[in-house]
Tab-separated table of C-alpha atoms in Angstrom:
chain	number	residue	atom	x	y	z
A	21	ASP	CA	306.778	240.332	272.168
A	22	GLY	CA	304.893	236.966	272.360
A	23	GLY	CA	307.209	234.468	270.207
A	24	ILE	CA	309.265	231.447	269.139
A	25	THR	CA	312.887	231.708	269.588
A	26	GLN	CA	315.176	228.955	267.599
A	27	SER	CA	318.856	228.598	268.382
A	28	PRO	CA	321.580	228.589	266.868
A	29	LYS	CA	320.340	230.174	263.186
A	30	TYR	CA	323.555	228.567	261.816
A	31	LEU	CA	325.270	225.194	263.451
A	32	PHE	CA	327.997	223.384	261.639
A	33	ARG	CA	329.202	220.276	263.042
A	34	LYS	CA	331.583	217.012	261.985
A	35	GLU	CA	329.783	214.016	260.675
A	36	GLY	CA	329.362	211.226	263.948
A	37	GLN	CA	328.523	213.989	266.198
A	38	ASN	CA	325.097	214.730	267.998
A	39	VAL	CA	323.792	217.854	267.791
A	40	THR	CA	320.803	219.614	269.791
A	41	LEU	CA	318.420	222.595	268.772
A	42	SER	CA	316.716	224.765	271.141
A	43	CYS	CA	313.115	226.137	270.642
A	44	GLU	CA	311.637	228.093	273.186
A	45	GLN	CA	308.215	229.471	272.783
A	46	ASN	CA	306.337	232.598	275.403
A	47	LEU	CA	303.670	231.927	273.954
A	48	ASN	CA	301.609	229.775	276.367
A	49	HIS	CA	301.482	227.634	274.047
A	50	ASP	CA	300.872	223.521	274.350
A	51	ALA	CA	301.624	222.131	271.597
A	52	MET	CA	305.263	222.096	270.378
A	53	TYR	CA	306.274	220.482	266.842
A	54	TRP	CA	309.945	219.905	264.814
A	55	TYR	CA	310.125	220.724	261.286
A	56	ARG	CA	312.683	219.992	258.659
A	57	GLN	CA	312.749	221.386	255.163
A	58	ASP	CA	314.932	220.271	252.473
A	59	PRO	CA	315.120	221.907	249.102
A	60	GLY	CA	311.562	220.342	246.801
A	61	GLN	CA	310.574	218.493	250.050
A	62	GLY	CA	308.456	220.642	251.499
A	63	LEU	CA	308.111	220.689	255.557
A	64	ARG	CA	308.619	217.182	257.551
A	65	LEU	CA	307.341	216.173	260.524
A	66	ILE	CA	309.902	214.609	262.819
A	67	TYR	CA	308.399	215.364	266.184
A	68	TYR	CA	305.377	216.741	268.064
A	69	SER	CA	304.210	217.210	271.285
A	70	GLN	CA	300.459	218.118	272.576
A	71	ILE	CA	301.274	218.522	276.386
A	72	VAL	CA	304.315	218.941	278.555
A	73	ASN	CA	306.274	215.330	279.423
A	74	ASP	CA	304.500	213.255	276.299
A	75	PHE	CA	305.376	213.857	272.676
A	76	GLN	CA	305.538	211.703	269.413
A	77	LYS	CA	306.387	210.174	266.816
A	78	GLY	CA	306.108	212.763	262.918
A	79	ASP	CA	306.914	210.865	259.474
A	80	ILE	CA	310.744	211.511	259.993
A	81	ALA	CA	311.841	210.236	264.257
A	82	GLU	CA	314.608	207.868	263.362
A	83	GLY	CA	317.370	209.657	264.240
A	84	TYR	CA	316.526	212.279	266.068
A	85	SER	CA	315.037	212.448	269.726
A	86	VAL	CA	313.052	215.225	271.727
A	87	SER	CA	312.447	216.248	275.400
A	88	ARG	CA	309.120	218.427	276.529
A	89	GLU	CA	310.596	219.214	280.153
A	90	LYS	CA	308.718	222.729	280.173
A	91	LYS	CA	306.073	224.100	278.517
A	92	GLU	CA	307.904	226.323	276.527
A	93	SER	CA	310.917	224.207	275.389
A	94	PHE	CA	311.081	221.961	273.021
A	95	PRO	CA	314.814	220.934	272.458
A	96	LEU	CA	315.514	218.526	269.179
A	97	THR	CA	317.998	216.205	269.905
A	98	VAL	CA	320.270	215.303	266.109
A	99	THR	CA	321.794	211.490	266.623
A	100	SER	CA	324.357	210.321	264.849
A	101	ALA	CA	322.336	207.590	263.355
A	102	GLN	CA	320.199	210.169	261.513
A	103	LYS	CA	321.521	209.315	258.330
A	104	ASN	CA	321.506	212.816	256.322
A	105	PRO	CA	321.024	215.468	259.011
A	106	THR	CA	322.526	218.120	256.494
A	107	ALA	CA	318.499	220.601	256.764
A	108	PHE	CA	316.616	223.174	257.421
A	109	TYR	CA	315.157	222.915	261.041
A	110	LEU	CA	311.543	224.477	261.662
A	111	CYS	CA	310.027	224.533	265.399
A	112	ALA	CA	306.476	225.726	265.673
A	113	SER	CA	303.292	226.130	268.023
A	114	ARG	CA	299.516	226.016	268.834
A	115	GLY	CA	297.917	226.924	271.210
A	116	MET	CA	294.867	224.728	272.404
A	117	TRP	CA	291.941	227.181	271.945
A	118	GLY	CA	291.505	229.699	269.376
A	119	ALA	CA	292.705	229.204	265.371
A	120	ASN	CA	293.873	226.410	265.057
A	121	VAL	CA	296.956	228.382	263.228
A	122	LEU	CA	300.431	226.926	263.673
A	123	THR	CA	303.151	229.735	265.103
A	124	PHE	CA	306.367	229.232	263.010
A	125	GLY	CA	310.144	230.408	264.569
A	126	ALA	CA	313.140	231.262	262.342
A	127	GLY	CA	314.716	228.383	261.941
A	128	SER	CA	318.156	226.545	261.936
A	129	ARG	CA	320.983	225.469	259.450
A	130	LEU	CA	322.147	222.516	260.408
A	131	THR	CA	325.568	221.490	257.551
A	132	VAL	CA	327.328	218.074	258.006
A	133	LEU	CA	330.898	218.131	257.352
B	10	ASP	CA	302.779	208.312	250.614
B	11	GLN	CA	301.642	212.288	250.353
B	12	GLN	CA	299.052	213.041	251.901
B	13	VAL	CA	299.180	216.750	250.977
B	14	LYS	CA	300.379	217.638	247.653
B	15	GLN	CA	301.207	220.976	245.511
B	16	ASN	CA	302.212	220.119	242.141
B	17	SER	CA	303.008	223.306	240.038
B	18	PRO	CA	306.667	223.336	241.996
B	19	SER	CA	306.659	227.641	240.269
B	20	LEU	CA	304.760	229.772	239.001
B	21	SER	CA	305.211	233.156	236.835
B	22	VAL	CA	302.059	236.374	237.129
B	23	GLN	CA	302.442	239.574	236.009
B	24	GLU	CA	301.574	242.179	238.604
B	25	GLY	CA	298.156	243.601	239.145
B	26	ARG	CA	297.462	240.091	237.631
B	27	ILE	CA	295.849	236.784	239.753
B	28	SER	CA	297.668	234.412	241.718
B	29	ILE	CA	295.946	230.565	241.653
B	30	LEU	CA	297.936	228.569	243.876
B	31	ASN	CA	296.838	224.696	243.844
B	32	CYS	CA	296.867	221.859	246.923
B	33	ASP	CA	295.178	218.626	246.485
B	34	TYR	CA	294.568	216.055	249.407
B	35	THR	CA	294.003	212.358	249.750
B	36	ASN	CA	293.337	211.770	253.950
B	37	SER	CA	289.407	212.586	254.582
B	38	MET	CA	290.393	213.172	257.708
B	39	PHE	CA	292.117	216.679	256.920
B	40	ASP	CA	288.921	218.464	258.017
B	41	TYR	CA	291.745	222.457	258.538
B	42	PHE	CA	293.417	223.749	256.067
B	43	LEU	CA	296.480	226.567	255.838
B	44	TRP	CA	298.285	228.585	253.539
B	45	TYR	CA	301.920	229.489	254.880
B	46	LYS	CA	304.041	232.055	253.019
B	47	LYS	CA	308.099	231.282	253.709
B	48	TYR	CA	311.101	233.045	252.656
B	49	PRO	CA	314.432	232.000	252.267
B	50	ALA	CA	315.885	231.269	255.313
B	51	GLU	CA	313.059	231.930	257.886
B	52	GLY	CA	310.181	230.613	259.364
B	53	PRO	CA	306.386	230.332	257.129
B	54	THR	CA	304.028	232.837	258.015
B	55	PHE	CA	300.714	232.046	258.131
B	56	LEU	CA	298.372	233.635	255.467
B	57	ILE	CA	294.841	232.333	255.812
B	58	SER	CA	292.931	229.405	256.774
B	59	ILE	CA	289.941	227.633	256.011
B	60	SER	CA	287.641	224.775	258.138
B	61	SER	CA	286.030	221.751	256.262
B	62	ILE	CA	282.666	223.479	257.261
B	63	LYS	CA	283.091	226.429	254.884
B	64	ASP	CA	283.915	226.552	250.621
B	65	LYS	CA	285.686	230.096	250.610
B	66	ASN	CA	287.023	232.024	253.118
B	67	GLU	CA	288.863	235.960	252.035
B	68	ASP	CA	291.206	238.240	253.873
B	69	GLY	CA	292.150	241.109	252.033
B	70	ARG	CA	293.604	240.308	248.824
B	71	PHE	CA	293.921	236.503	249.696
B	72	THR	CA	290.672	233.961	248.842
B	73	VAL	CA	290.829	230.054	249.836
B	74	PHE	CA	288.420	227.632	248.255
B	75	LEU	CA	287.609	224.387	249.417
B	76	ASN	CA	286.331	221.327	246.968
B	77	LYS	CA	286.005	218.593	249.401
B	78	SER	CA	284.763	216.463	247.110
B	79	ALA	CA	287.560	216.764	244.509
B	80	LYS	CA	289.765	216.972	247.867
B	81	HIS	CA	291.281	219.919	246.350
B	82	LEU	CA	292.020	223.842	247.496
B	83	SER	CA	293.340	227.223	245.712
B	84	LEU	CA	295.053	229.897	247.065
B	85	HIS	CA	294.337	233.373	244.756
B	86	ILE	CA	295.675	236.483	245.119
B	87	VAL	CA	294.471	239.579	243.198
B	88	PRO	CA	295.987	241.583	242.483
B	89	SER	CA	299.224	239.661	242.741
B	90	GLN	CA	302.166	242.089	244.072
B	91	PRO	CA	305.963	242.005	243.153
B	92	GLY	CA	306.076	241.226	247.216
B	93	ASP	CA	304.076	238.037	247.320
B	94	SER	CA	307.077	236.715	244.973
B	95	ALA	CA	307.611	233.239	248.164
B	96	VAL	CA	307.664	229.979	248.758
B	97	TYR	CA	303.727	229.018	249.109
B	98	PHE	CA	302.778	225.736	251.581
B	99	CYS	CA	299.953	224.178	252.181
B	100	ALA	CA	299.116	222.756	255.105
B	101	ALA	CA	296.411	219.829	256.081
B	102	SER	CA	295.601	219.005	259.532
B	103	PRO	CA	292.216	216.892	261.438
B	104	THR	CA	290.263	219.125	263.967
B	105	SER	CA	289.442	215.754	266.034
B	106	GLY	CA	292.228	214.250	268.226
B	107	THR	CA	295.738	214.939	267.001
B	108	TYR	CA	296.755	218.180	265.719
B	109	LYS	CA	299.079	216.905	263.118
B	110	TYR	CA	299.833	219.245	260.330
B	111	ILE	CA	300.931	217.534	257.093
B	112	PHE	CA	302.689	220.612	254.755
B	113	GLY	CA	302.993	220.365	250.482
B	114	THR	CA	305.640	220.245	248.954
B	115	GLY	CA	305.399	224.095	248.103
B	116	THR	CA	305.036	226.692	245.330
B	117	ARG	CA	307.661	229.607	243.804
B	118	LEU	CA	305.943	232.374	243.316
B	119	LYS	CA	307.278	235.129	241.048
B	120	VAL	CA	305.545	238.015	240.752
B	121	LEU	CA	307.182	240.443	237.472
B	122	ALA	CA	307.009	243.679	238.504
């Protein structure tokens, strides 16, 4: 079945450590996105990539980094510079043709202790 | 600056009645709008969308209405069912240039049996 796989589902880290969240899709979608969800704040865009080897900052990119070396993969690194990293992180993708719909993964919950 | 707003954090509706969820936007460049349903600790699932060339789109129990002059859209669910209880997000995007999807803060719908 085609879809988006995020891993790990749950992650605990100590303050000051970098952590990388994985996002893999087998939908052959060109565009990929990372969102963060906090209570009462909805989904906020961190980074997005429309094609391989290219990505743009979203509304809350500070303290995060991404890479897009392969079409199917868009990992997100939460660095120690991110002030409040504890959140639910969602990866999504969109095909270039057809319906302009984002397909989401199941999410990763990061807790910084 | 919140470009997509859902001013009602929560809504309770009796089973069988109509649920109406509202969303407002400020950016005139947005011309594609989507509604997503989300359960806790899961990724959002796509419900229905509408392009700015239309003012109504219907899919089964779900209908989305768009009022471009008021920059307002609404999702109607008829009849509401207990399984509809979830958080609903509206999202908006331009469809020229960068497809940057901006989400609202969500409305928690509770359908009472």
